[in-house]
Short mmCIF file of C-alpha atoms in Angstrom, two decimals:
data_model
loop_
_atom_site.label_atom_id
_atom_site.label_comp_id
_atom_site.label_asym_id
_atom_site.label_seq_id
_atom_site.Cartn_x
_atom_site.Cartn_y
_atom_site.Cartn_z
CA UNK O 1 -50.43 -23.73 8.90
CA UNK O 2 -48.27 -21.06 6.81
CA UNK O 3 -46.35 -21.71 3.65
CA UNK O 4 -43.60 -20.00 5.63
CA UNK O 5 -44.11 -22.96 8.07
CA UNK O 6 -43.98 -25.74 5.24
CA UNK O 7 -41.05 -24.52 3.23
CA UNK O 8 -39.11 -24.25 6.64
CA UNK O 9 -39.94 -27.96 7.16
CA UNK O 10 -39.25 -29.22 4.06
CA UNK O 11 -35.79 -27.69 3.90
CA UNK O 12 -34.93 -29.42 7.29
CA UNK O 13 -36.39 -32.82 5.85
CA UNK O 14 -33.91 -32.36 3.39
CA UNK O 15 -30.90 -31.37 5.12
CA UNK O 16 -31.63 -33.18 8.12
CA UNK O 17 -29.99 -30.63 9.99
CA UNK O 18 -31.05 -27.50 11.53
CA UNK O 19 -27.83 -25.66 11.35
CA UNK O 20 -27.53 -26.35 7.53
CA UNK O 21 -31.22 -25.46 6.87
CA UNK O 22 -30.86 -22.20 8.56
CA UNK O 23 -27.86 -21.03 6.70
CA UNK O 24 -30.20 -22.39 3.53
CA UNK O 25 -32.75 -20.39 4.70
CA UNK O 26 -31.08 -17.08 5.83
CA UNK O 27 -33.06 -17.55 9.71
CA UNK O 28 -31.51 -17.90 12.67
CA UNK O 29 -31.34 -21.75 13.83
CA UNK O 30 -33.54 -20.57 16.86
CA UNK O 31 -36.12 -19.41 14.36
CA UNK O 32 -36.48 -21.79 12.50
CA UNK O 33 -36.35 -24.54 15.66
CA UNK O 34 -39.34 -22.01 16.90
CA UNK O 35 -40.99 -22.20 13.33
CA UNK O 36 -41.12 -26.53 13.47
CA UNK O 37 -42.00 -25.91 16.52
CA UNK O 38 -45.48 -24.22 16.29
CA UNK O 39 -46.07 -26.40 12.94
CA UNK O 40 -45.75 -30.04 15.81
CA UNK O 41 -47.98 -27.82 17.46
CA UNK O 42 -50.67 -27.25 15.46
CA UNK O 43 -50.49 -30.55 13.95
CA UNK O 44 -50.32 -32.25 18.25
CA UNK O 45 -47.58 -34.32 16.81
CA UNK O 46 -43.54 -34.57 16.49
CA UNK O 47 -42.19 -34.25 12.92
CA UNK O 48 -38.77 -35.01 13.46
CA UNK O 49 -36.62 -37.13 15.91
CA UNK O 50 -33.58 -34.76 17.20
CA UNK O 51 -30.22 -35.98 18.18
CA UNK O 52 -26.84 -33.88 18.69
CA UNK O 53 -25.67 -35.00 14.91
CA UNK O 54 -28.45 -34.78 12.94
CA UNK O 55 -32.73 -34.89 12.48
CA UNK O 56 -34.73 -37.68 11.10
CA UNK O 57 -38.62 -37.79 10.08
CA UNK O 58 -41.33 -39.68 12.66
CA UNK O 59 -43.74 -41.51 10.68
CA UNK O 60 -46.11 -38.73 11.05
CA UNK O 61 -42.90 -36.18 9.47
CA UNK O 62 -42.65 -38.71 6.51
CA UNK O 63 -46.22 -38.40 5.73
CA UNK O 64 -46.35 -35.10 5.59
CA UNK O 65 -43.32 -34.36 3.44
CA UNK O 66 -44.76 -35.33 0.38
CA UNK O 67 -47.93 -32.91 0.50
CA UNK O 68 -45.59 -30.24 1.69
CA UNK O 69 -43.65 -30.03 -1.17
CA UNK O 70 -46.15 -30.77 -3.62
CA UNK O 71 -47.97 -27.47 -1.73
CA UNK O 72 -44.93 -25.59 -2.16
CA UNK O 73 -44.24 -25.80 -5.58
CA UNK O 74 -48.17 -25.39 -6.61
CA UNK O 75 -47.80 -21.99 -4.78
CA UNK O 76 -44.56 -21.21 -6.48
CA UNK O 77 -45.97 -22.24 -9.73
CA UNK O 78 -48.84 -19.80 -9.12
CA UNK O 79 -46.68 -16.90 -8.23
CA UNK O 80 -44.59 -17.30 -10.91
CA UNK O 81 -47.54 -17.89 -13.64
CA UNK O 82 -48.29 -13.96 -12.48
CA UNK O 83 -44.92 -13.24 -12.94
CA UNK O 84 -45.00 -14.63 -16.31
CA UNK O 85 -47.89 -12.63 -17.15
CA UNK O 86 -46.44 -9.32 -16.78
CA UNK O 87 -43.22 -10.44 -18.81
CA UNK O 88 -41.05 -10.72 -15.79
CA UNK O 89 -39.27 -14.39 -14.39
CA UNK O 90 -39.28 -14.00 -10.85
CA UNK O 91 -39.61 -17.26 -8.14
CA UNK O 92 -36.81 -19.63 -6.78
CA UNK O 93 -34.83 -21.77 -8.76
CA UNK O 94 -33.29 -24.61 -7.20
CA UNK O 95 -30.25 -26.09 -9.29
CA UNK O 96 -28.72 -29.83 -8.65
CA UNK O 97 -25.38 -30.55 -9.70
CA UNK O 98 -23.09 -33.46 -9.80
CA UNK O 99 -19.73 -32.48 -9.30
CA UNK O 100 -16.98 -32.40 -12.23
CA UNK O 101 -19.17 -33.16 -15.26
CA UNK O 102 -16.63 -32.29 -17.28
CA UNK O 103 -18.47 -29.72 -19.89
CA UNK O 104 -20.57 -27.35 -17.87
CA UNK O 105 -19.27 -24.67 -15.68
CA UNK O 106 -21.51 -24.54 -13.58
CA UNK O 107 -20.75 -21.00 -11.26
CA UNK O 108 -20.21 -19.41 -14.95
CA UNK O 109 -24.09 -20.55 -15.88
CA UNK O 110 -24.98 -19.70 -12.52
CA UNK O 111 -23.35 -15.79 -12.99
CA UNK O 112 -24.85 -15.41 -16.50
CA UNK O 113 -28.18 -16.29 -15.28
CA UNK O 114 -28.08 -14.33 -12.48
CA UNK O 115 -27.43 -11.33 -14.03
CA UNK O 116 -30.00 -12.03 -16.76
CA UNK O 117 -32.87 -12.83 -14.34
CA UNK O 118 -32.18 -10.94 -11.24
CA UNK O 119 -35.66 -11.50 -9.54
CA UNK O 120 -34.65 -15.20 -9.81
CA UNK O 121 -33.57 -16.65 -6.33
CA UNK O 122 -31.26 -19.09 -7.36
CA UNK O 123 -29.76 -22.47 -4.87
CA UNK O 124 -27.48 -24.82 -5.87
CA UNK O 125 -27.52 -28.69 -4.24
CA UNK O 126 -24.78 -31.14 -5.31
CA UNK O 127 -25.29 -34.68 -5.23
CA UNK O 128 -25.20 -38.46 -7.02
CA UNK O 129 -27.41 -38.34 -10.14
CA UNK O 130 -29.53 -41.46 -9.13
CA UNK O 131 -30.68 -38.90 -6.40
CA UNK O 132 -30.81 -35.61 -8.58
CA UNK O 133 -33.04 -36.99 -11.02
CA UNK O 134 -35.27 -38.72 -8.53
CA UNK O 135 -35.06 -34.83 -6.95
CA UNK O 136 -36.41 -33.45 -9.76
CA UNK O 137 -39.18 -36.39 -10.17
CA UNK O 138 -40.15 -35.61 -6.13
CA UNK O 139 -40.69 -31.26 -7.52
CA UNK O 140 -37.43 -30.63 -4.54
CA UNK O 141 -35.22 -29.96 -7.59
CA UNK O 142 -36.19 -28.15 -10.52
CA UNK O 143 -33.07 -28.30 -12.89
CA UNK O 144 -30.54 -31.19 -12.40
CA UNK O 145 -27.02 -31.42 -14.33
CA UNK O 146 -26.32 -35.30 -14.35
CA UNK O 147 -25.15 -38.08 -15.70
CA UNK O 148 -27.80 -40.22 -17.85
CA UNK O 149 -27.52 -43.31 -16.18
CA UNK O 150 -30.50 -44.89 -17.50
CA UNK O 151 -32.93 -43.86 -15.01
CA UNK O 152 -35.30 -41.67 -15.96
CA UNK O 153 -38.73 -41.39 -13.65
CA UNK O 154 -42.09 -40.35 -14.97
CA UNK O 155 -42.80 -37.08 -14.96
CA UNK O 156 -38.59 -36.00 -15.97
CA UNK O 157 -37.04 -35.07 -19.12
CA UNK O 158 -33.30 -35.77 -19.84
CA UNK O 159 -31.92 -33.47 -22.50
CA UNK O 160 -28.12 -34.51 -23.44
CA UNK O 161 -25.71 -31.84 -23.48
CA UNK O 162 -22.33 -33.78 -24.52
CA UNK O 163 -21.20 -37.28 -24.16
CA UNK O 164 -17.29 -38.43 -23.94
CA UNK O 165 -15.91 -42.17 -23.30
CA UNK O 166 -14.89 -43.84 -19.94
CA UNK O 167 -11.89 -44.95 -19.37
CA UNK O 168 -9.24 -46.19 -16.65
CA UNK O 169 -6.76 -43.96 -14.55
CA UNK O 170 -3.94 -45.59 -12.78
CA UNK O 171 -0.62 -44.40 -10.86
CA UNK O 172 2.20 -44.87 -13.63
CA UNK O 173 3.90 -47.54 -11.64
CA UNK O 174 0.75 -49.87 -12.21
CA UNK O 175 0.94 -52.97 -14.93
CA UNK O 176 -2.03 -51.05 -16.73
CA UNK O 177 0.29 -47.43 -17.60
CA UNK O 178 2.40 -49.39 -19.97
CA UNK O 179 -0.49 -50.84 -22.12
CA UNK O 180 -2.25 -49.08 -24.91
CA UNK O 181 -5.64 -50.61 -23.83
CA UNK O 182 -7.04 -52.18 -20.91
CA UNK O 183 -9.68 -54.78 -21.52
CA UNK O 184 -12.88 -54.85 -19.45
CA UNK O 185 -12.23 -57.95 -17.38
CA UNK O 186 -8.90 -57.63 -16.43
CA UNK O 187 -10.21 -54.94 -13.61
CA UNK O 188 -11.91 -58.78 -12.17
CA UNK O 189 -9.51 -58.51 -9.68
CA UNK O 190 -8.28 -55.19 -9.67
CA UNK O 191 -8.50 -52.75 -6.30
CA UNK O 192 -10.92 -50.12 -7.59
CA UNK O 193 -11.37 -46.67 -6.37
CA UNK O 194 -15.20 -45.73 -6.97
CA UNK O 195 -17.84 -42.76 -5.95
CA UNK O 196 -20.40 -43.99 -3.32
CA UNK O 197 -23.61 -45.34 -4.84
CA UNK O 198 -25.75 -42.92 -6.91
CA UNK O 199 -23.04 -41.17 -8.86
CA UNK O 200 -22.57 -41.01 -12.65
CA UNK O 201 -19.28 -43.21 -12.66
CA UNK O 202 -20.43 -45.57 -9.85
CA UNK O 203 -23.99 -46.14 -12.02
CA UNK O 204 -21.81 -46.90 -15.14
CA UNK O 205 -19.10 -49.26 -13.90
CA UNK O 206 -21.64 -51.50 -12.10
CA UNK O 207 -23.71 -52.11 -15.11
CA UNK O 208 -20.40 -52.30 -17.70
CA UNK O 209 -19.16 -55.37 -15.22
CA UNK O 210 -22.63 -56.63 -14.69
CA UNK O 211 -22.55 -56.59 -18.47
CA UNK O 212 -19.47 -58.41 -18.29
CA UNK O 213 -20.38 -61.28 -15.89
CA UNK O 214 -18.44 -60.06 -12.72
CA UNK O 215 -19.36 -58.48 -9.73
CA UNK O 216 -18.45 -54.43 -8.87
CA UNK O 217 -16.75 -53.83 -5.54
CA UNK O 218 -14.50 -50.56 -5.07
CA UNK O 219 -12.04 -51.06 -2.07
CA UNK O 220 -11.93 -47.57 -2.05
CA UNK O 221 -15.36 -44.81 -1.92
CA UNK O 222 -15.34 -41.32 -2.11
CA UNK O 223 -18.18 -38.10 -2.67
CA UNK O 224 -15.56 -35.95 -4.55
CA UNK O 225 -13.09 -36.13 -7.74
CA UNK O 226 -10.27 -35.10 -5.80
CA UNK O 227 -10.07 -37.50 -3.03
CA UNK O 228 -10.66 -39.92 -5.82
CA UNK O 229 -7.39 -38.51 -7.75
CA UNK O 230 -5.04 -38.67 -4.72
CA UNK O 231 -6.15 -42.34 -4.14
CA UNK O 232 -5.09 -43.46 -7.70
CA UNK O 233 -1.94 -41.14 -7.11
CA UNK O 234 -0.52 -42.83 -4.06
CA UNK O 235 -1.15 -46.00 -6.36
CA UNK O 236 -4.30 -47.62 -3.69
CA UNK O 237 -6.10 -48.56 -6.86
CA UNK O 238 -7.58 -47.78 -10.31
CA UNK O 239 -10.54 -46.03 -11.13
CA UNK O 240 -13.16 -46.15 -13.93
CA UNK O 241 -14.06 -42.15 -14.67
CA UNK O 242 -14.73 -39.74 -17.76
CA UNK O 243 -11.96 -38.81 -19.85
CA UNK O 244 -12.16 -35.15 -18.71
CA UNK O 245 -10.99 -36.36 -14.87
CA UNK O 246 -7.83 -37.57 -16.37
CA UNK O 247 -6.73 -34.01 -18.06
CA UNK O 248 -7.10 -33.07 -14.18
CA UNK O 249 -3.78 -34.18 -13.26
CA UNK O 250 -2.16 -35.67 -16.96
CA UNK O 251 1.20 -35.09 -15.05
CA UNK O 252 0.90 -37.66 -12.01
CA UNK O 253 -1.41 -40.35 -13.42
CA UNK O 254 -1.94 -42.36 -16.74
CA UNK O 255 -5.21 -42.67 -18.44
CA UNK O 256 -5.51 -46.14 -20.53
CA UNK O 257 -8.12 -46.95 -23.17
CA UNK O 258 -11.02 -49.22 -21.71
CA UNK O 259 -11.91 -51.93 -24.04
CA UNK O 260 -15.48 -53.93 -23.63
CA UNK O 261 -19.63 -52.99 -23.24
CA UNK O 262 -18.70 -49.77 -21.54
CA UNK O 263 -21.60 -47.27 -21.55
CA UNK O 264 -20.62 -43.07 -22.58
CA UNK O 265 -20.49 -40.69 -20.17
CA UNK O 266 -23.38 -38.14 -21.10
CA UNK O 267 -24.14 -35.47 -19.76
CA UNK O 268 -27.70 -34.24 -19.71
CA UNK O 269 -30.10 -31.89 -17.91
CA UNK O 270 -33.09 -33.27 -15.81
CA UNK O 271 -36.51 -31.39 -15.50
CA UNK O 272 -39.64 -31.56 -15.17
CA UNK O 273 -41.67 -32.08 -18.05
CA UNK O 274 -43.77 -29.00 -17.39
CA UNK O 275 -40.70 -26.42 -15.80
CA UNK O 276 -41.60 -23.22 -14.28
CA UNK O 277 -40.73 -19.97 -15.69
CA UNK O 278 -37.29 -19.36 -14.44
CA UNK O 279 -36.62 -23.38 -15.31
CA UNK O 280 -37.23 -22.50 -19.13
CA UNK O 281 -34.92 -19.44 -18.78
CA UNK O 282 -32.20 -21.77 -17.42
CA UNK O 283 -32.39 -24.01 -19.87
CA UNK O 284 -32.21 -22.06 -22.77
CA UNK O 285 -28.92 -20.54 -21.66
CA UNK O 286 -27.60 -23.79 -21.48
CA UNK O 287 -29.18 -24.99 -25.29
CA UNK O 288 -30.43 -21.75 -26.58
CA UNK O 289 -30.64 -24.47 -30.18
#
């Protein structure tokens, strides 16, 4: 069993896909299909059930995934301990992101530290921050841009970067543009446009309603901000989202005050309480204070 052999099935555990883990990996999908495999193999057992859309872990594939990445990273932090040593940051660095945070630009940080630690292999994931910081908690992710939504697992630190209000966007032809303020619990029975479960403003709407006795249920889910905007735009519903995804189109849709137990929008970065090398170098770009 090679570490060439464990990272390969780790990044298809992930991606549950071998065309996507391929690209990831820079090997051809037949490869990497030859790499798993030898691995089955060696180990006289399946690791993954295949079907024409995507993979999913046997039993014996789930068992193994932990181990595998806790191997990885101890040989990663060993390499790059040597690295250290001779005054260099070399090693993989793998960034998560959730989309549209609203005070990091993100490919900007990504350029600056590339060019200031070019024996850095960088990769960027984005995803919900429920699943980012539980990423970095699992060793998969080693620097996660999120949203603090209250969740922080052992072993992660959340350092907060900025922090701006929530507040309600609606199309101008809703009851809502023509108030100065929109009080939590009129959105009772409001259609709402939402993220899917895990992301920053999904985390922070259930708990404000929670907090204010009523049930959240969006009519309307999305992964991205901009689906999200032309939702509210053709007037399907109101969302509850950051300040900074209103100046995104000020134009077409009205953002109200949101009055009530609503919690901030901060941003912070998730790691590891002991981060590698490159990790350290990342984050002091983005707080050299």
């Amino acid at each position: 069993m090679e570490l060439r052999q464990l990272e390969h099935f780790v990044t298809v555990a992930e991606e549950r896909h071998f065309t996507r883990a391929a690209e990831l990996l820079q090997i051809s999908q037949s490869g990497l299909s030859a790499s798993i495999r030898s691995l089955e193999q060696e180990l006289g057992t399946s690791l993954f059930i295949r079907s024409t859309r995507r993979v999913e872990l046997t039993t014996a594939g789930q068992a193994l995934l932990a181990d595998s990445v806790r191997t990885l990273a101890s040989a990663a932090a060993a390499r790059n301990a040597v690295a250290a040593v001779r005054g260099l940051v070399r090693g993989r660095l793998t960034i998560g992101a959730e989309p549209c945070l609203g005070s990091v630009d993100i490919p900007a940080e990504l350029a600056s530290f590339r060019t200031a630690n070019p024996g850095v292999e960088v990769r960027l994931r984005y995803a919900g921050s429920v699943d980012l910081v539980e990423s970095v908690a699992g060793g998969r992710v080693d620097v996660a841009l999120v949203v603090d939504t209250g969740h922080t697992p052992p072993g992660v630190q959340l350092r907060p970067l900025s922090t701006q209000t929530m507040l309600v966007l609606c199309h101008p032809d809703h009851r809502f543009a023509a108030l100065d303020a929109v009080d939590l619990d009129e959105l009772r029975t409001e259609s709402l446009v939402g993220f899917q479960y895990g992301w920053g403003a999904q985390v922070l709407a259930r708990r404000a309603f929670a907090t204010a006795g009523f049930d959240y249920r969006a009519a309307l889910e999305v992964n991205d901000v901009h689906p999200l905007l032309d939702l509210v735009g053709y007037n399907l519903g109101v969302a509850i989202v950051p300040a900074s995804f209103a100046k995104k189109r000020p134009e077409t849709l009205r953002a109200v005050p949101l009055r009530g137990d609503v919690p901030a929008w901060t941003v912070a970065v998730a790691v590891a309480e002991e981060p590698s090398p490159a990790a350290k170098a990342f984050l002091e770009q983005l707080d050299p204070a």
